Amino acid sequence: SSKEKSFTIGVIVADRYLGENQSFYWKLYQEISKWAISRNCFPMLEVISHEVEKRSELPKVILEKKADGLIVMGEFKHGYAEFLAENIPVPTVNLDTTGRGKVTDCVVSNNLMGGYEMTNYLFEMGHSKIGFVGTRLFTTSIDDRFFGYLKSMMEHGMTVHEDWILDDRDRETGFVDVENKFELPEEMPTAFFCNCDGTASLLIRKLAQNGYSVPEDVSVIGFDGTSLAEYYNPKLATIKQQHQTLANRSIEILFGQ
């Protein structure tokens, strides 16, 4: 239809998800762009700074009435997610976030089962002392992957040691911080399940700096299936997310298909 020809899809994402080692959201945006351009639609990415989020300001694509529909990519802080849910006047879909429990359409992976499968995989490889890397209560996806890890540990009758659970990011800003986080425990587990490939790559660096070799001394696995996983030798074990399916489904919902 002629309406669809000029349709502009706004995509917003927090700047903390686009740092080095974080290619997941770039891949999702690439898929959204491919879909949009093939249908004469115009994709428009806006990166939301920590300040805009803190001050609860509307994205420019919305303020300047540029977007006919909005994809919220990745999780925002509690107050901002609610502010968006209440103040965005165009159709909205959450991608890789539940929108913090507000009743909106969302497209997410089954993170809990993914985390469970990845931890089970480590048990199959002969590990039982397994740590988790990811700051809890920062995003729903980290929490769900953590719950999957817990479920697997419980089923295998393993105690979860508090110091085997490492923070990877600042809880206030959400920025991944290899200097002040990633605190290695006194008694090391034999494997770590990291909440994403970017965090896994930083943990591998941190372990090397502390004299551990991966995977000989400590095994590390990730999540997302980004290109980072290919970079290591041997390759980083990870669970592949369906970037194309996630992106396409969110646009279909936006268009009411």
CSV table of N, CA and C in Angstrom, one decimal, residues 97-239:
chain,number,residue,atom,x,y,z
A,97,THR,N,13.4,-7.7,25.1
A,97,THR,CA,13.1,-7.2,26.4
A,97,THR,C,11.6,-7.4,26.6
A,98,THR,N,11.2,-7.6,27.8
A,98,THR,CA,9.7,-7.7,28.1
A,98,THR,C,9.1,-6.3,28.4
A,99,GLY,N,9.9,-5.3,28.3
A,99,GLY,CA,9.4,-3.9,28.6
A,99,GLY,C,9.2,-3.8,30.1
A,100,ARG,N,9.9,-4.6,30.9
A,100,ARG,CA,9.8,-4.5,32.4
A,100,ARG,C,8.3,-4.7,32.9
A,101,GLY,N,7.7,-5.7,32.3
A,101,GLY,CA,6.4,-6.1,32.8
A,101,GLY,C,5.2,-5.3,32.4
A,102,LYS,N,5.4,-4.2,31.6
A,102,LYS,CA,4.3,-3.5,31.1
A,102,LYS,C,3.6,-4.3,30.0
A,103,VAL,N,2.3,-4.2,29.9
A,103,VAL,CA,1.6,-5.0,28.9
A,103,VAL,C,1.8,-4.5,27.5
A,104,THR,N,2.8,-5.0,26.9
A,104,THR,CA,3.1,-4.6,25.5
A,104,THR,C,3.5,-5.8,24.7
A,105,ASP,N,3.5,-5.8,23.4
A,105,ASP,CA,4.0,-6.9,22.6
A,105,ASP,C,5.5,-7.0,22.8
A,106,CYS,N,6.0,-8.2,22.9
A,106,CYS,CA,7.5,-8.3,23.0
A,106,CYS,C,7.9,-9.6,22.3
A,107,VAL,N,9.1,-9.6,21.8
A,107,VAL,CA,9.7,-10.8,21.1
A,107,VAL,C,11.0,-11.0,21.9
A,108,VAL,N,11.1,-12.2,22.6
A,108,VAL,CA,12.3,-12.5,23.3
A,108,VAL,C,12.6,-14.0,23.1
A,109,SER,N,13.9,-14.3,23.3
A,109,SER,CA,14.3,-15.7,23.3
A,109,SER,C,13.9,-16.4,24.6
A,110,ASN,N,13.9,-17.7,24.6
A,110,ASN,CA,13.7,-18.4,25.9
A,110,ASN,C,15.0,-18.5,26.6
A,111,ASN,N,15.3,-17.4,27.4
A,111,ASN,CA,16.6,-17.3,28.0
A,111,ASN,C,16.8,-18.3,29.2
A,112,LEU,N,15.7,-18.6,29.9
A,112,LEU,CA,15.8,-19.5,31.0
A,112,LEU,C,16.2,-20.9,30.5
A,113,MET,N,15.5,-21.4,29.5
A,113,MET,CA,15.9,-22.7,28.9
A,113,MET,C,17.3,-22.7,28.3
A,114,GLY,N,17.6,-21.5,27.7
A,114,GLY,CA,19.0,-21.4,27.1
A,114,GLY,C,20.1,-21.5,28.2
A,115,GLY,N,19.9,-20.8,29.3
A,115,GLY,CA,20.8,-20.9,30.4
A,115,GLY,C,20.9,-22.3,31.0
A,116,TYR,N,19.8,-22.9,31.1
A,116,TYR,CA,19.7,-24.3,31.6
A,116,TYR,C,20.5,-25.2,30.7
A,117,GLU,N,20.2,-25.1,29.4
A,117,GLU,CA,20.9,-26.0,28.4
A,117,GLU,C,22.4,-25.8,28.5
A,118,MET,N,22.8,-24.5,28.5
A,118,MET,CA,24.3,-24.3,28.5
A,118,MET,C,25.0,-24.8,29.8
A,119,THR,N,24.3,-24.7,30.9
A,119,THR,CA,24.9,-25.2,32.2
A,119,THR,C,24.9,-26.8,32.1
A,120,ASN,N,23.8,-27.3,31.6
A,120,ASN,CA,23.8,-28.8,31.5
A,120,ASN,C,24.9,-29.3,30.6
A,121,TYR,N,25.2,-28.5,29.6
A,121,TYR,CA,26.3,-28.9,28.6
A,121,TYR,C,27.6,-28.9,29.4
A,122,LEU,N,27.8,-28.0,30.3
A,122,LEU,CA,29.1,-28.0,31.1
A,122,LEU,C,29.1,-29.3,32.0
A,123,PHE,N,28.0,-29.7,32.6
A,123,PHE,CA,28.0,-30.9,33.4
A,123,PHE,C,28.3,-32.1,32.5
A,124,GLU,N,27.7,-32.1,31.3
A,124,GLU,CA,28.0,-33.2,30.3
A,124,GLU,C,29.5,-33.3,30.0
A,125,MET,N,30.2,-32.1,30.0
A,125,MET,CA,31.6,-32.1,29.7
A,125,MET,C,32.5,-32.4,30.9
A,126,GLY,N,31.8,-32.8,32.0
A,126,GLY,CA,32.5,-33.3,33.2
A,126,GLY,C,32.7,-32.2,34.3
A,127,HIS,N,32.1,-31.0,34.1
A,127,HIS,CA,32.3,-30.0,35.2
A,127,HIS,C,31.2,-30.1,36.2
A,128,SER,N,31.5,-29.8,37.4
A,128,SER,CA,30.5,-29.6,38.4
A,128,SER,C,30.6,-28.4,39.3
A,129,LYS,N,31.8,-27.9,39.3
A,129,LYS,CA,32.1,-26.6,40.0
A,129,LYS,C,32.0,-25.5,38.9
A,130,ILE,N,30.8,-24.9,38.8
A,130,ILE,CA,30.5,-24.0,37.7
A,130,ILE,C,30.1,-22.6,38.2
A,131,GLY,N,30.7,-21.6,37.7
A,131,GLY,CA,30.3,-20.2,38.1
A,131,GLY,C,29.5,-19.5,37.0
A,132,PHE,N,28.9,-18.4,37.4
A,132,PHE,CA,28.1,-17.6,36.5
A,132,PHE,C,28.6,-16.2,36.5
A,133,VAL,N,28.6,-15.6,35.3
A,133,VAL,CA,29.1,-14.2,35.2
A,133,VAL,C,28.0,-13.3,34.6
A,134,GLY,N,27.6,-12.4,35.4
A,134,GLY,CA,26.5,-11.5,34.9
A,134,GLY,C,25.9,-10.8,36.1
A,135,THR,N,25.7,-9.5,36.0
A,135,THR,CA,25.2,-8.7,37.1
A,135,THR,C,23.7,-8.9,37.2
A,136,ARG,N,23.2,-9.6,38.3
A,136,ARG,CA,21.8,-9.9,38.4
A,136,ARG,C,21.0,-8.6,38.7
A,137,LEU,N,19.7,-8.7,38.3
A,137,LEU,CA,18.8,-7.6,38.5
A,137,LEU,C,19.1,-6.4,37.6
A,138,PHE,N,19.9,-6.6,36.6
A,138,PHE,CA,20.1,-5.5,35.7
A,138,PHE,C,19.2,-5.6,34.4
A,139,THR,N,19.2,-6.8,33.8
A,139,THR,CA,18.2,-7.0,32.8
A,139,THR,C,17.5,-8.4,33.0
A,140,THR,N,16.3,-8.5,32.5
A,140,THR,CA,15.5,-9.7,32.6
A,140,THR,C,16.3,-10.9,31.9
A,141,SER,N,16.9,-10.6,30.8
A,141,SER,CA,17.6,-11.7,30.1
A,141,SER,C,18.7,-12.3,30.9
A,142,ILE,N,19.5,-11.4,31.6
A,142,ILE,CA,20.6,-11.9,32.4
A,142,ILE,C,20.0,-12.7,33.6
A,143,ASP,N,18.9,-12.2,34.2
A,143,ASP,CA,18.3,-12.9,35.3
A,143,ASP,C,17.8,-14.3,34.8
A,144,ASP,N,17.1,-14.3,33.7
A,144,ASP,CA,16.5,-15.6,33.2
A,144,ASP,C,17.6,-16.6,32.9
A,145,ARG,N,18.7,-16.1,32.3
A,145,ARG,CA,19.8,-17.1,32.1
A,145,ARG,C,20.4,-17.6,33.4
A,146,PHE,N,20.5,-16.7,34.4
A,146,PHE,CA,21.0,-17.1,35.7
A,146,PHE,C,20.0,-18.1,36.3
A,147,PHE,N,18.7,-17.9,36.2
A,147,PHE,CA,17.7,-18.9,36.7
A,147,PHE,C,17.9,-20.2,36.1
A,148,GLY,N,18.2,-20.2,34.8
A,148,GLY,CA,18.5,-21.5,34.0
A,148,GLY,C,19.7,-22.2,34.6
A,149,TYR,N,20.7,-21.4,34.9
A,149,TYR,CA,22.0,-21.9,35.5
A,149,TYR,C,21.6,-22.5,36.9
A,150,LEU,N,20.8,-21.8,37.7
A,150,LEU,CA,20.4,-22.3,39.0
A,150,LEU,C,19.7,-23.6,38.9
A,151,LYS,N,18.7,-23.7,38.0
A,151,LYS,CA,17.9,-24.9,37.8
A,151,LYS,C,18.8,-26.1,37.5
A,152,SER,N,19.8,-25.9,36.6
A,152,SER,CA,20.7,-27.0,36.3
A,152,SER,C,21.5,-27.4,37.5
A,153,MET,N,22.1,-26.4,38.2
A,153,MET,CA,22.9,-26.6,39.4
A,153,MET,C,22.1,-27.4,40.5
A,154,MET,N,20.8,-27.0,40.7
A,154,MET,CA,20.0,-27.6,41.7
A,154,MET,C,19.7,-29.1,41.3
A,155,GLU,N,19.4,-29.3,40.0
A,155,GLU,CA,19.1,-30.7,39.5
A,155,GLU,C,20.3,-31.6,39.7
A,156,HIS,N,21.5,-31.0,39.6
A,156,HIS,CA,22.7,-31.8,39.7
A,156,HIS,C,23.2,-31.9,41.2
A,157,GLY,N,22.4,-31.3,42.1
A,157,GLY,CA,22.7,-31.4,43.5
A,157,GLY,C,23.9,-30.6,43.9
A,158,MET,N,24.2,-29.5,43.1
A,158,MET,CA,25.4,-28.7,43.4
A,158,MET,C,25.0,-27.5,44.2
A,159,THR,N,25.9,-27.2,45.2
A,159,THR,CA,25.8,-25.9,46.0
A,159,THR,C,26.3,-24.8,45.1
A,160,VAL,N,25.5,-23.7,45.1
A,160,VAL,CA,26.0,-22.5,44.3
A,160,VAL,C,26.7,-21.6,45.3
A,161,HIS,N,28.0,-21.4,45.2
A,161,HIS,CA,28.8,-20.6,46.0
A,161,HIS,C,28.6,-19.1,45.6
A,162,GLU,N,28.3,-18.3,46.5
A,162,GLU,CA,28.1,-16.9,46.2
A,162,GLU,C,29.2,-16.2,45.5
A,163,ASP,N,30.5,-16.6,45.9
A,163,ASP,CA,31.6,-15.9,45.2
A,163,ASP,C,31.9,-16.5,43.8
A,164,TRP,N,31.1,-17.5,43.4
A,164,TRP,CA,31.3,-18.0,42.0
A,164,TRP,C,30.4,-17.3,41.1
A,165,ILE,N,29.6,-16.3,41.6
A,165,ILE,CA,28.7,-15.5,40.8
A,165,ILE,C,29.3,-14.1,40.7
A,166,LEU,N,29.8,-13.8,39.5
A,166,LEU,CA,30.6,-12.6,39.3
A,166,LEU,C,29.8,-11.5,38.6
A,167,ASP,N,29.8,-10.3,39.1
A,167,ASP,CA,29.2,-9.2,38.4
A,167,ASP,C,30.1,-8.8,37.2
A,168,ASP,N,29.4,-8.4,36.1
A,168,ASP,CA,30.2,-8.0,34.9
A,168,ASP,C,30.0,-6.5,34.6
A,169,ARG,N,28.9,-5.9,35.1
A,169,ARG,CA,28.6,-4.5,34.8
A,169,ARG,C,28.1,-3.8,36.0
A,170,ASP,N,28.2,-2.5,35.9
A,170,ASP,CA,27.8,-1.5,36.9
A,170,ASP,C,26.3,-1.5,37.0
A,171,ARG,N,25.8,-1.7,38.2
A,171,ARG,CA,24.3,-1.8,38.3
A,171,ARG,C,23.6,-0.5,38.1
A,172,GLU,N,24.3,0.6,38.3
A,172,GLU,CA,23.7,1.9,38.1
A,172,GLU,C,23.7,2.3,36.6
A,173,THR,N,24.8,2.2,35.9
A,173,THR,CA,24.9,2.6,34.5
A,173,THR,C,24.7,1.5,33.5
A,174,GLY,N,25.0,0.3,34.0
A,174,GLY,CA,24.9,-0.9,33.0
A,174,GLY,C,26.1,-1.1,32.2
A,175,PHE,N,27.1,-0.3,32.3
A,175,PHE,CA,28.3,-0.4,31.5
A,175,PHE,C,29.2,-1.6,32.0
A,176,VAL,N,29.6,-2.4,31.1
A,176,VAL,CA,30.4,-3.6,31.4
A,176,VAL,C,31.8,-3.0,31.9
A,177,ASP,N,32.3,-3.5,33.0
A,177,ASP,CA,33.4,-2.9,33.6
A,177,ASP,C,34.5,-3.9,34.0
A,178,VAL,N,35.4,-4.2,33.2
A,178,VAL,CA,36.4,-5.3,33.4
A,178,VAL,C,37.4,-4.9,34.5
A,179,GLU,N,37.6,-3.6,34.8
A,179,GLU,CA,38.5,-3.2,35.8
A,179,GLU,C,38.0,-3.5,37.2
A,180,ASN,N,36.7,-3.1,37.5
A,180,ASN,CA,36.2,-3.1,38.8
A,180,ASN,C,35.3,-4.3,39.1
A,181,LYS,N,34.8,-5.0,38.0
A,181,LYS,CA,34.0,-6.2,38.2
A,181,LYS,C,34.8,-7.4,37.9
A,182,PHE,N,34.1,-8.5,37.6
A,182,PHE,CA,34.9,-9.7,37.2
A,182,PHE,C,35.8,-10.1,38.3
A,183,GLU,N,35.4,-10.0,39.5
A,183,GLU,CA,36.3,-10.4,40.7
A,183,GLU,C,36.4,-11.9,40.8
A,184,LEU,N,37.6,-12.4,40.5
A,184,LEU,CA,37.8,-13.8,40.6
A,184,LEU,C,37.8,-14.3,42.0
A,185,PRO,N,37.2,-15.5,42.3
A,185,PRO,CA,37.1,-16.0,43.6
A,185,PRO,C,38.4,-16.6,44.1
A,186,GLU,N,38.5,-16.8,45.4
A,186,GLU,CA,39.7,-17.5,46.0
A,186,GLU,C,39.8,-18.9,45.4
A,187,GLU,N,38.7,-19.6,45.7
A,187,GLU,CA,38.6,-21.0,45.2
A,187,GLU,C,37.9,-21.0,43.9
A,188,MET,N,38.6,-21.3,42.8
A,188,MET,CA,38.1,-21.2,41.5
A,188,MET,C,37.2,-22.3,41.1
A,189,PRO,N,36.1,-22.1,40.4
A,189,PRO,CA,35.3,-23.2,39.7
A,189,PRO,C,36.1,-23.6,38.5
A,190,THR,N,35.7,-24.7,37.9
A,190,THR,CA,36.5,-25.2,36.7
A,190,THR,C,35.9,-24.7,35.4
A,191,ALA,N,34.7,-24.1,35.6
A,191,ALA,CA,34.0,-23.5,34.4
A,191,ALA,C,33.2,-22.3,34.7
A,192,PHE,N,33.0,-21.4,33.8
A,192,PHE,CA,32.1,-20.2,34.0
A,192,PHE,C,31.1,-20.2,32.8
A,193,PHE,N,29.9,-20.0,33.1
A,193,PHE,CA,28.9,-19.7,32.1
A,193,PHE,C,28.6,-18.2,32.2
A,194,CYS,N,28.9,-17.5,31.0
A,194,CYS,CA,28.8,-16.1,31.0
A,194,CYS,C,27.5,-15.7,30.3
A,195,ASN,N,26.9,-14.6,30.8
A,195,ASN,CA,25.5,-14.3,30.3
A,195,ASN,C,25.5,-13.8,28.8
A,196,CYS,N,26.7,-13.5,28.2
A,196,CYS,CA,26.8,-13.2,26.8
A,196,CYS,C,28.2,-13.3,26.3
A,197,ASP,N,28.4,-13.4,25.0
A,197,ASP,CA,29.7,-13.6,24.4
A,197,ASP,C,30.7,-12.5,24.7
A,198,GLY,N,30.2,-11.2,24.8
A,198,GLY,CA,31.0,-10.1,25.1
A,198,GLY,C,31.7,-10.2,26.4
A,199,THR,N,30.8,-10.6,27.4
A,199,THR,CA,31.3,-10.9,28.8
A,199,THR,C,32.3,-12.0,28.8
A,200,ALA,N,32.0,-13.1,28.0
A,200,ALA,CA,32.9,-14.3,28.0
A,200,ALA,C,34.3,-13.8,27.5
A,201,SER,N,34.3,-13.0,26.4
A,201,SER,CA,35.6,-12.6,25.9
A,201,SER,C,36.4,-11.8,26.9
A,202,LEU,N,35.7,-10.9,27.7
A,202,LEU,CA,36.4,-10.2,28.7
A,202,LEU,C,36.9,-11.1,29.9
A,203,LEU,N,36.1,-12.1,30.2
A,203,LEU,CA,36.5,-13.0,31.3
A,203,LEU,C,37.7,-13.8,30.9
A,204,ILE,N,37.8,-14.2,29.6
A,204,ILE,CA,38.9,-14.9,29.1
A,204,ILE,C,40.2,-14.0,29.2
A,205,ARG,N,40.1,-12.7,28.9
A,205,ARG,CA,41.2,-11.8,29.1
A,205,ARG,C,41.6,-11.7,30.5
A,206,LYS,N,40.6,-11.5,31.4
A,206,LYS,CA,40.9,-11.4,32.9
A,206,LYS,C,41.6,-12.7,33.4
A,207,LEU,N,41.1,-13.8,33.0
A,207,LEU,CA,41.7,-15.1,33.4
A,207,LEU,C,43.2,-15.2,33.0
A,208,ALA,N,43.4,-14.8,31.8
A,208,ALA,CA,44.8,-14.8,31.2
A,208,ALA,C,45.7,-13.9,32.0
A,209,GLN,N,45.2,-12.7,32.3
A,209,GLN,CA,46.0,-11.7,33.1
A,209,GLN,C,46.3,-12.3,34.5
A,210,ASN,N,45.5,-13.2,35.0
A,210,ASN,CA,45.7,-13.8,36.3
A,210,ASN,C,46.4,-15.2,36.3
A,211,GLY,N,46.9,-15.5,35.1
A,211,GLY,CA,47.7,-16.7,35.0
A,211,GLY,C,47.0,-18.0,34.7
A,212,TYR,N,45.7,-17.9,34.4
A,212,TYR,CA,44.9,-19.1,34.1
A,212,TYR,C,44.9,-19.2,32.6
A,213,SER,N,45.0,-20.5,32.1
A,213,SER,CA,44.8,-20.7,30.7
A,213,SER,C,43.5,-21.3,30.4
A,214,VAL,N,42.8,-20.8,29.3
A,214,VAL,CA,41.5,-21.2,28.9
A,214,VAL,C,41.7,-22.0,27.6
A,215,PRO,N,41.2,-23.3,27.5
A,215,PRO,CA,40.3,-24.0,28.5
A,215,PRO,C,41.0,-24.9,29.4
A,216,GLU,N,42.4,-24.9,29.4
A,216,GLU,CA,43.1,-26.0,30.2
A,216,GLU,C,42.8,-25.9,31.7
A,217,ASP,N,42.8,-24.7,32.3
A,217,ASP,CA,42.6,-24.5,33.7
A,217,ASP,C,41.1,-24.2,34.0
A,218,VAL,N,40.5,-23.4,33.2
A,218,VAL,CA,39.1,-23.0,33.4
A,218,VAL,C,38.4,-22.9,32.0
A,219,SER,N,37.2,-23.5,31.9
A,219,SER,CA,36.4,-23.4,30.7
A,219,SER,C,35.5,-22.2,30.8
A,220,VAL,N,35.3,-21.6,29.6
A,220,VAL,CA,34.4,-20.5,29.5
A,220,VAL,C,33.4,-20.7,28.4
A,221,ILE,N,32.1,-20.5,28.7
A,221,ILE,CA,31.1,-20.5,27.6
A,221,ILE,C,30.3,-19.2,27.6
A,222,GLY,N,29.7,-18.9,26.5
A,222,GLY,CA,28.9,-17.7,26.3
A,222,GLY,C,27.5,-17.9,26.0
A,223,PHE,N,26.9,-16.8,25.4
A,223,PHE,CA,25.5,-16.9,25.0
A,223,PHE,C,25.3,-15.8,23.9
A,224,ASP,N,24.5,-16.1,22.9
A,224,ASP,CA,24.1,-15.2,21.8
A,224,ASP,C,24.6,-15.7,20.4
A,225,GLY,N,25.7,-16.3,20.3
A,225,GLY,CA,26.2,-16.8,19.0
A,225,GLY,C,26.7,-15.6,18.1
A,226,THR,N,27.3,-14.6,18.7
A,226,THR,CA,27.8,-13.5,17.9
A,226,THR,C,29.2,-13.9,17.3
A,227,SER,N,29.7,-13.0,16.4
A,227,SER,CA,30.9,-13.4,15.7
A,227,SER,C,32.1,-13.5,16.6
A,228,LEU,N,32.0,-12.9,17.8
A,228,LEU,CA,33.1,-13.0,18.8
A,228,LEU,C,33.4,-14.5,19.1
A,229,ALA,N,32.4,-15.3,19.1
A,229,ALA,CA,32.6,-16.7,19.4
A,229,ALA,C,33.5,-17.5,18.4
A,230,GLU,N,33.5,-17.0,17.2
A,230,GLU,CA,34.3,-17.6,16.2
A,230,GLU,C,35.8,-17.3,16.3
A,231,TYR,N,36.1,-16.2,17.0
A,231,TYR,CA,37.4,-15.6,17.1
A,231,TYR,C,38.4,-16.4,17.9
A,232,TYR,N,37.9,-17.2,18.9
A,232,TYR,CA,38.8,-17.9,19.8
A,232,TYR,C,39.2,-19.3,19.2
A,233,ASN,N,40.3,-19.7,19.7
A,233,ASN,CA,40.8,-21.0,19.3
A,233,ASN,C,41.1,-21.8,20.5
A,234,PRO,N,40.4,-22.9,20.9
A,234,PRO,CA,39.2,-23.4,20.2
A,234,PRO,C,38.1,-22.4,20.3
A,235,LYS,N,37.1,-22.5,19.4
A,235,LYS,CA,36.0,-21.6,19.3
A,235,LYS,C,35.2,-21.6,20.7
A,236,LEU,N,34.6,-20.4,21.0
A,236,LEU,CA,33.9,-20.3,22.2
A,236,LEU,C,32.5,-21.0,22.1
A,237,ALA,N,32.2,-21.9,23.0
A,237,ALA,CA,30.9,-22.5,23.0
A,237,ALA,C,29.9,-21.5,23.4
A,238,THR,N,28.8,-21.4,22.6
A,238,THR,CA,27.8,-20.4,22.9
A,238,THR,C,26.5,-21.0,22.3
A,239,ILE,N,25.4,-20.3,22.7
A,239,ILE,CA,24.1,-20.7,22.1
A,239,ILE,C,23.6,-19.7,21.2
